[in-house]
Coordinates of C-alpha atoms and ligand atoms in Angstrom, one line a residue:
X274 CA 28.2 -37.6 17.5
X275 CA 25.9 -35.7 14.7
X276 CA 27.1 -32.7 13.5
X277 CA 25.8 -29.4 15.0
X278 CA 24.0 -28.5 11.9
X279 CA 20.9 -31.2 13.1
X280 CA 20.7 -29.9 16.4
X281 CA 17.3 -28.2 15.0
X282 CA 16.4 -31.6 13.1
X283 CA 16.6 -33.5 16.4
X284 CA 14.8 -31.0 18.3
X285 CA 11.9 -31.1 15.8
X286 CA 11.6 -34.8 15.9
X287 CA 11.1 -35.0 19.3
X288 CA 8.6 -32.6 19.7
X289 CA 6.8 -34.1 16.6
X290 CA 6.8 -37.5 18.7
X291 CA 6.2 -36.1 22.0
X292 CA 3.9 -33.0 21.6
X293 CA 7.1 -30.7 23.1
X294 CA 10.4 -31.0 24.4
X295 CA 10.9 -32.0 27.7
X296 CA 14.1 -31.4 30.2
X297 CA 15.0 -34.9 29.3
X298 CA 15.0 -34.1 25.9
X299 CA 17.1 -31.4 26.2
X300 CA 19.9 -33.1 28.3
X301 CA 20.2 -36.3 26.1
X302 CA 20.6 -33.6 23.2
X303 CA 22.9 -32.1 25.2
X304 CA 24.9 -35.7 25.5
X305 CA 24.5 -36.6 22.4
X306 CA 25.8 -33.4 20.7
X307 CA 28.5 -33.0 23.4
X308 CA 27.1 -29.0 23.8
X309 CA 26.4 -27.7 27.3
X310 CA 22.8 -28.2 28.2
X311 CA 22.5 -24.0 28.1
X312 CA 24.0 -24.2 24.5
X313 CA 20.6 -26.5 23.6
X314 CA 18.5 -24.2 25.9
X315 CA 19.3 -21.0 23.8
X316 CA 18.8 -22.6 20.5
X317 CA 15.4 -24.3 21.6
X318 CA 13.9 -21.2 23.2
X319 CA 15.1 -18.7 20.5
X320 CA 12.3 -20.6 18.0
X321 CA 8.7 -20.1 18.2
X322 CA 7.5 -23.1 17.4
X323 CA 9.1 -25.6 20.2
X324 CA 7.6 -25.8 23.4
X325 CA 9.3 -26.3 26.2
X326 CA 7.5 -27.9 28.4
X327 CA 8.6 -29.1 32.3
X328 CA 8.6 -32.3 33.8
X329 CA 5.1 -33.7 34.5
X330 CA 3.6 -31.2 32.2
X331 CA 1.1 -32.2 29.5
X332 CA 1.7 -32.0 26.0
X333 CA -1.1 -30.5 23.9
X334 CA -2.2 -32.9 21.4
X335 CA -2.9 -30.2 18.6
X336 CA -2.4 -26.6 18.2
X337 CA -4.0 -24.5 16.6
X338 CA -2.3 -21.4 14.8
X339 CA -4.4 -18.5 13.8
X340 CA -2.5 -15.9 11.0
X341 CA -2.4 -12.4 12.4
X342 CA -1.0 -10.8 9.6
X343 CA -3.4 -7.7 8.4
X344 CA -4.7 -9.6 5.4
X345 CA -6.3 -12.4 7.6
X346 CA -7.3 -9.4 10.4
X347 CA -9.1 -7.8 7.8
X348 CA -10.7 -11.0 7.0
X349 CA -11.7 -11.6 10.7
X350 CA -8.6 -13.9 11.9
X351 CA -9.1 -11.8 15.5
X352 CA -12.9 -13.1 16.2
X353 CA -11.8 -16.9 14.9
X354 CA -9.1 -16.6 17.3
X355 CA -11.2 -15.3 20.0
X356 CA -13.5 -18.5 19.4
X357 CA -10.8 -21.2 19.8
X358 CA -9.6 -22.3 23.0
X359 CA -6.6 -22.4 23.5
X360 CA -5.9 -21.2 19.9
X361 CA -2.9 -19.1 19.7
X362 CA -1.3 -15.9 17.4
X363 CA 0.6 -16.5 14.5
X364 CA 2.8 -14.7 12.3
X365 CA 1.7 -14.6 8.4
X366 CA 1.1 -18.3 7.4
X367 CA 2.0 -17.2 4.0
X368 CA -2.2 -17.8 2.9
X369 CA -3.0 -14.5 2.3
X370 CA -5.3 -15.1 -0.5
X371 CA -7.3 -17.4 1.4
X372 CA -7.4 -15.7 4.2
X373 CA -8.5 -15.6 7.2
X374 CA -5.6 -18.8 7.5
X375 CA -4.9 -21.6 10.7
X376 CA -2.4 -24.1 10.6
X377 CA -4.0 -26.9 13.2
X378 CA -0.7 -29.2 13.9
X379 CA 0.2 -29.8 10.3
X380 CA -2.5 -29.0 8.7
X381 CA -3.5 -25.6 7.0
X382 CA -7.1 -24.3 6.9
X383 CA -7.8 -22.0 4.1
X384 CA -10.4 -19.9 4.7
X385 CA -10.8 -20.5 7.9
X386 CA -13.8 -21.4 9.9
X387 CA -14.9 -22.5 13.6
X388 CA -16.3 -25.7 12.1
X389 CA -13.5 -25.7 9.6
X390 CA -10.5 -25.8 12.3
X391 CA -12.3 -28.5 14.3
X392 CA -13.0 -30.7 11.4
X393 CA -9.2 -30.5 11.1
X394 CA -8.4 -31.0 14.5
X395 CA -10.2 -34.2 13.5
X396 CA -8.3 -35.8 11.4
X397 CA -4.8 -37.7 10.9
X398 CA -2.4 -34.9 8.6
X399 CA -2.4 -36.7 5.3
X400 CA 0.4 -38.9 3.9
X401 CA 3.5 -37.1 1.7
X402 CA 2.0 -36.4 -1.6
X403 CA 3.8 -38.5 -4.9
X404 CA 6.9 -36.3 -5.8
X405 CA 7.0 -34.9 -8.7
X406 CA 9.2 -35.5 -11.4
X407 CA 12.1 -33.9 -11.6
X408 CA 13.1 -31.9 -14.6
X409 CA 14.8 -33.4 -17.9
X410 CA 16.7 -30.0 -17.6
X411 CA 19.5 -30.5 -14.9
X412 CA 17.9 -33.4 -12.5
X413 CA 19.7 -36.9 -12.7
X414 CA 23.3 -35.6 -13.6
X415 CA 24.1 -33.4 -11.3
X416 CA 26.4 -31.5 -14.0
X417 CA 24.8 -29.4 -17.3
X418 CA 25.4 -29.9 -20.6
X419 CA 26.1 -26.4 -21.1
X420 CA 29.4 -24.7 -20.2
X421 CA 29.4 -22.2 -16.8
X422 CA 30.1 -19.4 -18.9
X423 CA 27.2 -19.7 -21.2
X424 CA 24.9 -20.2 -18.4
X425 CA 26.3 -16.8 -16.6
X426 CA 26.0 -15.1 -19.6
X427 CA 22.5 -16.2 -20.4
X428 CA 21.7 -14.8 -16.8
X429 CA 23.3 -12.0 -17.1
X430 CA 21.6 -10.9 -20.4
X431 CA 18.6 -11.6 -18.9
X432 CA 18.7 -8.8 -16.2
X433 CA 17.2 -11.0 -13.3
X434 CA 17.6 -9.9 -10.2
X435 CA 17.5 -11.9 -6.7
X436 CA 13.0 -11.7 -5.9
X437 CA 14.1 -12.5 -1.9
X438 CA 13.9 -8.7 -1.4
X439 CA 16.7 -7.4 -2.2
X440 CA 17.1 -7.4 -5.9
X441 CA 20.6 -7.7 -6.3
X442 CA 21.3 -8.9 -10.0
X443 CA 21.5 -12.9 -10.0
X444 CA 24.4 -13.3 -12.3
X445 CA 26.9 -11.0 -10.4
X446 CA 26.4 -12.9 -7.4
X447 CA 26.8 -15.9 -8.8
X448 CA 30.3 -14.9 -9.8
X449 CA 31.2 -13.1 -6.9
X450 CA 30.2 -16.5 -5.1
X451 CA 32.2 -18.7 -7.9
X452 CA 35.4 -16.8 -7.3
X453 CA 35.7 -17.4 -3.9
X454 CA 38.0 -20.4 -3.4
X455 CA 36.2 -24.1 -2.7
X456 CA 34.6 -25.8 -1.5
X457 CA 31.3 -23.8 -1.7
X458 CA 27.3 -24.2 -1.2
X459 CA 24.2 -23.1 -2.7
X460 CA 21.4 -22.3 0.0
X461 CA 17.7 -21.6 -1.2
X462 CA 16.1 -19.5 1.4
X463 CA 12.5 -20.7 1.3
X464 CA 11.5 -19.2 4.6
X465 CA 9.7 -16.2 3.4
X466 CA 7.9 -14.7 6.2
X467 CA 7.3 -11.2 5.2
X468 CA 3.3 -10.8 6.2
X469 CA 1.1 -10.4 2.6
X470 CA 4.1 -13.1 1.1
X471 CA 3.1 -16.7 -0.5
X472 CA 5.0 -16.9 -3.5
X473 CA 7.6 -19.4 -2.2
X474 CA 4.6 -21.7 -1.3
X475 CA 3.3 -20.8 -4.6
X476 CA 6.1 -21.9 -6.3
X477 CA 6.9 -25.1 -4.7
X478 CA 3.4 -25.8 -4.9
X479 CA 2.9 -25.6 -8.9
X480 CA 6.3 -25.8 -10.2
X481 CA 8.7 -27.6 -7.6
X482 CA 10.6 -28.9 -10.2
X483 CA 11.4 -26.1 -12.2
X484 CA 12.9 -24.7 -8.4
X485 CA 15.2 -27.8 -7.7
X486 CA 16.6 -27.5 -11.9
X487 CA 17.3 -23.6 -10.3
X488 CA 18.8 -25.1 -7.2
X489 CA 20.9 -27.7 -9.4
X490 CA 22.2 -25.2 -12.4
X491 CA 23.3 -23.1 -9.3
X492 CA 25.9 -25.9 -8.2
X493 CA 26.5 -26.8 -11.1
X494 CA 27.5 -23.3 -12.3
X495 CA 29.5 -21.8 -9.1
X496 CA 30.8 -25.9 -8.6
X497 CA 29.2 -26.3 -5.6
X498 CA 29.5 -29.3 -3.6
X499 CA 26.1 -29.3 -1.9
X500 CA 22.5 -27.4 -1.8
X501 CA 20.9 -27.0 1.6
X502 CA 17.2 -26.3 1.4
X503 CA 15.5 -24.1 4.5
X504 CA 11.9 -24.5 4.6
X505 CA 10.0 -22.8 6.9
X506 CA 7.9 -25.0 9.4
X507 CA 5.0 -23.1 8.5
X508 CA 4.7 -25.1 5.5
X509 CA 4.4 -28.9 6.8
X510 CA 2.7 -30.1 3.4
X511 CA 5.4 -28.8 1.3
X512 CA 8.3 -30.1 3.2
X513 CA 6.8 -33.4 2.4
X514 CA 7.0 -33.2 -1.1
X515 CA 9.8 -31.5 -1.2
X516 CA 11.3 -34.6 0.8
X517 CA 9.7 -37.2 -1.6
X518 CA 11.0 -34.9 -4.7
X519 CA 14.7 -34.8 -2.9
X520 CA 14.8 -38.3 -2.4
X521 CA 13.6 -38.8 -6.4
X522 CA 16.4 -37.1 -7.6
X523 CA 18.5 -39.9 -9.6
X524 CA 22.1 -41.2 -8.2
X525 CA 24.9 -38.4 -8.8
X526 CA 22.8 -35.9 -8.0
X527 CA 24.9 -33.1 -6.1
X528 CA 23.7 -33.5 -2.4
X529 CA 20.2 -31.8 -1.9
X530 CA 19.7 -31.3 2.2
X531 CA 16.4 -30.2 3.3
X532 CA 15.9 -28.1 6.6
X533 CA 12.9 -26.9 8.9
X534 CA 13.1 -23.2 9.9
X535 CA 11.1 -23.1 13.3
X536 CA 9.0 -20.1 13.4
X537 CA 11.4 -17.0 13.4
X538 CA 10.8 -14.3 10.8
X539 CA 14.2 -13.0 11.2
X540 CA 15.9 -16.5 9.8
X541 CA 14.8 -15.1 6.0
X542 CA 17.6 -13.0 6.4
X543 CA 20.4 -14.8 5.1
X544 CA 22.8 -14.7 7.7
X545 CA 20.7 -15.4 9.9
X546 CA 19.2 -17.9 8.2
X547 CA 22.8 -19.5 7.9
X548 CA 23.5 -19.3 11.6
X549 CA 19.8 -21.8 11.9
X550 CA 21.6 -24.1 9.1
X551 CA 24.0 -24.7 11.7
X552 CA 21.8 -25.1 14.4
X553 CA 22.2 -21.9 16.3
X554 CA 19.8 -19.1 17.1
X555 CA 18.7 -17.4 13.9
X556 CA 21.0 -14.0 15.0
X557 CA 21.8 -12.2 11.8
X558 CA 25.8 -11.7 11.4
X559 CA 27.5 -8.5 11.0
X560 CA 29.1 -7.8 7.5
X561 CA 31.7 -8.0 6.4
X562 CA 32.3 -10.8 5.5
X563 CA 29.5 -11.1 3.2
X564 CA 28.0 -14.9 3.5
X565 CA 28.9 -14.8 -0.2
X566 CA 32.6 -15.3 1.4
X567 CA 32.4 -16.6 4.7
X568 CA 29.0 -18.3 4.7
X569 CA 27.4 -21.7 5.7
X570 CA 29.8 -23.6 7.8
X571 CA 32.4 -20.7 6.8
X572 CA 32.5 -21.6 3.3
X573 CA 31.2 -19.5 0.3
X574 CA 27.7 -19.5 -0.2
X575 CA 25.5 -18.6 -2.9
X576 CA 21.8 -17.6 -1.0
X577 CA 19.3 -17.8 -3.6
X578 CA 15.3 -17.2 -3.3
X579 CA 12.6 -19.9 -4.4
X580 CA 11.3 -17.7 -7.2
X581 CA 14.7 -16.6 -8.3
X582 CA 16.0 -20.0 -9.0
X583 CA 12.1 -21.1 -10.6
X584 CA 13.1 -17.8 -13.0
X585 CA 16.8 -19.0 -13.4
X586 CA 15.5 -22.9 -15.6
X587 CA 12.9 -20.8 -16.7
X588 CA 15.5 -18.3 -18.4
X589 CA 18.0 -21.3 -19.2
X590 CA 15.0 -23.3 -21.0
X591 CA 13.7 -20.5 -22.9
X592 CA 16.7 -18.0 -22.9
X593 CA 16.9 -14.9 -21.7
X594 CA 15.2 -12.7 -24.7
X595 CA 12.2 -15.0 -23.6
X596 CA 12.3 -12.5 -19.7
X597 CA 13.7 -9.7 -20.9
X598 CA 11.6 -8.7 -23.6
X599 CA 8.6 -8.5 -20.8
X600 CA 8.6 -5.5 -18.4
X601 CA 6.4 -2.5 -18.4
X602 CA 6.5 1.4 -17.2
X603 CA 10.7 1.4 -18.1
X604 CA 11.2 -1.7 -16.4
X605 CA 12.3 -5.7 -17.6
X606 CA 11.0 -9.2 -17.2
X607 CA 8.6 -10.8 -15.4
X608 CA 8.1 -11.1 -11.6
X609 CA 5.4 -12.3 -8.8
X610 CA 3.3 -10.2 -6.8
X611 CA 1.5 -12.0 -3.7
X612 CA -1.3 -10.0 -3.8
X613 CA -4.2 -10.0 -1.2
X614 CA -6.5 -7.6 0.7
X615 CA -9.6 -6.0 -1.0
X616 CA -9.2 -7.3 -4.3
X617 CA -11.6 -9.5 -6.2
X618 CA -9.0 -12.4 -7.3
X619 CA -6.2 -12.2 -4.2
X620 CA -2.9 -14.6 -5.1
X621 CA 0.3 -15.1 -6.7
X622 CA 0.2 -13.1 -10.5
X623 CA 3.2 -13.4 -12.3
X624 CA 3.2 -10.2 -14.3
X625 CA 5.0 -7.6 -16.3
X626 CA 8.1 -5.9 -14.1
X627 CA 7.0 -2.5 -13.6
X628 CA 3.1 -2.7 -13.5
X629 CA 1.6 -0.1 -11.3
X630 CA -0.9 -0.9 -8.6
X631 CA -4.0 0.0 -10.3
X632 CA -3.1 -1.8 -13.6
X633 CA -2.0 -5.2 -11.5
X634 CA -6.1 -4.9 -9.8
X635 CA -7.6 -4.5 -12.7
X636 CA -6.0 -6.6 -15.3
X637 CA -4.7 -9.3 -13.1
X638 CA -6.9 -9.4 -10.0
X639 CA -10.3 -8.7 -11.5
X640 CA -10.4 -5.4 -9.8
X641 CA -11.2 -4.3 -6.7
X642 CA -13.9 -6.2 -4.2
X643 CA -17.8 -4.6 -4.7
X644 CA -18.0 -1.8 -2.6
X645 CA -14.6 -1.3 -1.8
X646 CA -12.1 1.5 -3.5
X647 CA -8.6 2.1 -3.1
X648 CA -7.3 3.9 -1.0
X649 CA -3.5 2.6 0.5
X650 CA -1.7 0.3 -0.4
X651 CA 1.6 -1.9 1.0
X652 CA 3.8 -2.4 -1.9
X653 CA 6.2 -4.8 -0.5
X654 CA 4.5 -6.6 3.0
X655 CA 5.4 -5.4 6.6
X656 CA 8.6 -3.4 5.3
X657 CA 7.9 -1.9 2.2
X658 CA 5.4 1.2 3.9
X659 CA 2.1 2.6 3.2
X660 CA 1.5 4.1 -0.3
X661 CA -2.0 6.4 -0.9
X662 CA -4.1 5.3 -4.5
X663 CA -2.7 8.6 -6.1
X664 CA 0.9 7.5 -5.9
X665 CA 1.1 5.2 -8.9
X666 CA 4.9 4.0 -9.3
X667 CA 6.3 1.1 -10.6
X668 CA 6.2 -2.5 -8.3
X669 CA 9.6 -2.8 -9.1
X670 CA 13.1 -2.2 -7.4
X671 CA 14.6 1.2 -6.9
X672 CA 10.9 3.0 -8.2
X673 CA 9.2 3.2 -4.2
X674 CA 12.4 4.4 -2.6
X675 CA 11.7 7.8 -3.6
X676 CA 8.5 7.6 -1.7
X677 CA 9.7 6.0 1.8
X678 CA 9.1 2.5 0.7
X679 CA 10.5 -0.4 -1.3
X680 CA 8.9 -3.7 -3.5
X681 CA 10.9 -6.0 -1.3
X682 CA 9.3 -9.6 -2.2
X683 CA 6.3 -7.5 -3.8
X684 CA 3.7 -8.5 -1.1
X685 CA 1.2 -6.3 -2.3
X686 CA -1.4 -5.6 0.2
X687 CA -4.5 -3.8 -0.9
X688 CA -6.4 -1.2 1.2
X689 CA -9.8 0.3 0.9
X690 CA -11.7 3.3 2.2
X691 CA -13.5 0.8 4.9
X692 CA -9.9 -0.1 6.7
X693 CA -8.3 1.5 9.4
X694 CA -5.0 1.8 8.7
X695 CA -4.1 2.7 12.0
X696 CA -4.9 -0.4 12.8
X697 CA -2.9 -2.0 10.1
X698 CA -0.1 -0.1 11.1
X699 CA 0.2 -1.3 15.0
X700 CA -0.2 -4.7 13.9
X701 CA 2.9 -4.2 11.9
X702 CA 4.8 -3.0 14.4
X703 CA 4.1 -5.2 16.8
X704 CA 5.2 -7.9 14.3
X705 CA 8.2 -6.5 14.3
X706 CA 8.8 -6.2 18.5
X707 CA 7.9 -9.6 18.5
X708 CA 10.2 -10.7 15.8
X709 CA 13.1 -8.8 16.6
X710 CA 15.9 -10.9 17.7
X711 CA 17.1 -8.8 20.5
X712 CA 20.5 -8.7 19.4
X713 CA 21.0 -4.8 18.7
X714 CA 19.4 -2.0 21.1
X715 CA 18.2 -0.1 18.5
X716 CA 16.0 -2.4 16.9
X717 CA 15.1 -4.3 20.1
X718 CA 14.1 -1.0 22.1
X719 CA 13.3 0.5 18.8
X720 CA 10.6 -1.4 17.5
X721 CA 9.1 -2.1 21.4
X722 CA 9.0 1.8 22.1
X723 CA 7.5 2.1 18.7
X724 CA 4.7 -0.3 18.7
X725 CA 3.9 1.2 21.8
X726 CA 3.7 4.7 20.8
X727 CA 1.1 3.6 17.6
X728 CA -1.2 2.4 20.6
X729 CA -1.9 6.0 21.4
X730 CA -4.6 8.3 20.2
X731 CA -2.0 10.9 19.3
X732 CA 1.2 9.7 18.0
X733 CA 4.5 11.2 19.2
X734 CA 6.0 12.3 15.7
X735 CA 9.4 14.1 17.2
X736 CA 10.1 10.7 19.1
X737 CA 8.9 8.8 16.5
X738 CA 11.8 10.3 13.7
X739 CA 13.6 9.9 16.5
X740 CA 13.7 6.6 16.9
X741 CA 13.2 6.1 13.1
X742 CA 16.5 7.6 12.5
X743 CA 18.5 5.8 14.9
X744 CA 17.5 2.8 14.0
X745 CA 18.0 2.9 10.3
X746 CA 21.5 4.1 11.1
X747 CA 22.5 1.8 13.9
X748 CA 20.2 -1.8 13.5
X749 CA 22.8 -4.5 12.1
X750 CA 19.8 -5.9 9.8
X751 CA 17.4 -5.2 7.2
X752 CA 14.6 -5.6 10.0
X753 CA 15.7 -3.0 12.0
X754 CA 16.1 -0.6 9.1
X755 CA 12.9 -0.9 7.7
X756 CA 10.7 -1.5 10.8
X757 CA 10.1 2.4 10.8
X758 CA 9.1 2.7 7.2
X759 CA 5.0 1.4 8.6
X760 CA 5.0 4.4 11.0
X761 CA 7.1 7.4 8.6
X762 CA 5.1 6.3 5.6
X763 CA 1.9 6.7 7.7
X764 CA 3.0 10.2 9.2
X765 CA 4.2 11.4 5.5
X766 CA 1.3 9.8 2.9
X767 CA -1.7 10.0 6.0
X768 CA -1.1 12.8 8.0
X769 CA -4.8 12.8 8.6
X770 CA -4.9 9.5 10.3
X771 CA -1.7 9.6 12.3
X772 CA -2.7 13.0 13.6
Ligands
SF4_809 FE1 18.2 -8.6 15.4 FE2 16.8 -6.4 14.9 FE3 19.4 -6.2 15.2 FE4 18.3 -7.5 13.0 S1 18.2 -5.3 13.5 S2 20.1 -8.1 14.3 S3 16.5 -8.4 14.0 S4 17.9 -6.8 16.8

């Protein structure tokens, strides 16, 4: 019998084979795992990206996915969508700077064209890319040369903090995690999903390595006896190499598992994101306990981002004066920003800590795009609010709370005088209706009622704090809780628009 844990695994490779999952399919599951048939039903449908499909009923040989997040809208994702049969909506695709984006089966279109998505429906996915080799740093032992204590101590010095989106400083949790009792895990969440966010693709994409020598120090400092990996299944092409660079990883390596998220914003959240480790719906847990004590399988678990554990060998190979002397406007080290929308030179920047929007266009993005000036701005994707041009803080955490916003993962989306950030803002909120898991009222009811109040000419503002308020104080996760900060930062920076 295989373990709960690759329910999700098995439910992927049969759709891959068959084009969707079949009653069939779902009773031998059922068998196989020894789990009542409804047990595989409400894991299966919780996902967005398997079909169910009923007896009889034809598979579609390809599908085509076209990014609705409001950096591919304002690139014209809506007509391309409109011009595909049979094409369907999908959450950010995490190819915001190439945007508009379509994932056709397993294969992203940048840029994205009529004749560009049917010359990919065309051809055959291509083969897993060579892996890359895997760091001298950590890769190959599976233990460091350098004593846990030094390594904590380098982090700590180096002020990093977690870059999932929640910026809690990496070295505390590392020792939180290590003075749990064993056995323990390392998880590296690599399902960011936060529309205007491509930095984990970014990252695996150019310096895969440096995140598995993260990944590996991590064990190796908190003793962990395994690393799961949690890749979202928007990003087909990377969970190949990442595969290949897994499976290159010399003999005594600690065990590296890699996983496929299935389309469900919410699993970036780590307990919820645990709860799809182990093969269930993605349903975010109630704390405490803190996953750092009762995590993955019930064990301790240290939850680290992609980028932090690229910046944790970056700090361990150059030290941690090498981050921390970076930083600008008050602020230390070096961070991403995933930056898209009406700029010249959209992508991922890694820049000063701190930089304020204007100086991250115009020294890192080559300003803003010809005949465009700016006029809002989303500091930190879907959750992080509107901001006006005139408010200039620091893209860093704890400087945009002040304003009715945060930096999150620092998906910077940039907005000019020509968009409608009504618009903008009802896309958003829809997002978030669809992605809510359902579990709590507030957020379920919350986020529905919302979205459909920002589809009115005149927005109900009492009902609106309303419903903000209750459901910052009552959701049980951070998508419930910042859901209302697209609407309140509307109604407090844009009173013109939202009146
Ligand atoms: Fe689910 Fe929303 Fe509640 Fe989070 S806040 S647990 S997404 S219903």
């Amino acid at each position: 019998m295989p373990p709960r844990d690759l329910l999700i695994e098995h439910l992927h490779n049969l759709q891959d084979r068959h084009g969707g999952l079949y009653p069939a399919h779902l009773s031998a599951l059922a068998a196989e795992f020894r789990l009542s048939l409804s047990e595989v039903m409400e894991t299966a449908s919780f996902y967005a990206h398997f079909r169910l499909l009923k007896d009889g009923e034809a598979a579609p040989s390809a599908v085509v996915r076209v990014c609705g997040s409001p950096s591919c809208v304002l690139r014209g994702a809506e007509q391309l969508k409109a011009t595909i049969p049979g094409a369907v909506d999908a959450p950010c695709l995490g190819l915001c700077d190439h945007a508009p984006a379509a994932l056709v089966s397993r294969v992203p279109v940048r840029e994205a064209t009529v004749e560009s998505v049917m010359a990919a429906l065309m051809v055959t996915p291509p083969p897993p890319r060579s892996s890359q080799s895997p760091s001298p740093l950590w890769g190959g032992v599976g233990v460091g040369d350098r004593p846990r204590d030094a390594i904590l101590a380098e982090l700590e010095a180096s002020g990093l903090r977690g870059m999932g989106g929640a910026g809690f400083p990496v070295a505390r949790k590392w020792r939180t995690v290590a003075a749990q009792p064993g056995p323990r895990l390392v998880v590296v969440n690599a399902d960011e999903g936060e529309p205007g966010t491509f930095k984990d693709r970014h990252f695996l994409d150019t310096a895969m390595d440096r995140v598995l020598d993260g990944a590996l120090a991590a064990a190796w400092a908190i003793e962990a006896e395994a690393i799961y990996i949690y890749l979202r299944d928007e990003y087909p092409d990377l969970h190949d190499t990442l595969d290949a660079a897994i499976a290159a990883l010399p003999p005594g390596t600690v065990p590296v598992h890699l996983r496929r998220g299935a389309g469900a914003y919410v699993c970036g959240e780590e307990s919820a994101l645990i709860e799809s480790l182990e093969g269930k719906r993605g349903l975010p847990r109630q704390r405490p306990p803190y996953v750092a004590e009762v995590g993955l399988f019930g064990r301790p678990t240290l939850v680290n981002n992609v980028e932090t554990l690229y910046w944790v060998s970056r700090i361990l190979e150059d030290g941690a004066e090498s981050f921390a002397k970076h930083g600008r406007n008050g602020q230390k080290g070096l961070r991403s920003y995933s930056v898209s929308g009406r700029v010249k030179i959209p992508g991922v920047k890694i820049a000063p800590n701190g930089v304020t929007i204007t100086e991250l266009i115009e020294e890192f993005c080559g300003g803003m795009e010809d005949g465009h000036h700016l006029a809002a701005y989303l500091p930190g994707g879907a959750s992080g609010g509107f901001l006006p041009a005139h408010l200039q803080p620091p893209l860093a955490f704890g400087c945009i709370e002040e304003h009715g916003g945060f930096i999150g993962s620092a998906a910077v989306i940039v907005l000019s005088q020509a968009d409608d950030l009504r618009a903008v803002a009802l896309n958003l909120a829809r997002f978030f209706a669809h992605e809510s898991c359902g579990q709590c009222t507030p957020c379920r009811v919350g986020t529905a009622r919302a979205a459909e109040i920002l589809e009115q000419p005149h927005w109900d503002k009492p009902l609106l704090d309303d419903l903000s308020h209750v459901m910052r104080q009552a959701s049980i996760c951070g998508l419930g809780q910042a859901a209302p900060n697209v609407w309140q930062s509307l109604l407090r920076h844009f009173p013109e628009v939202t009146a």
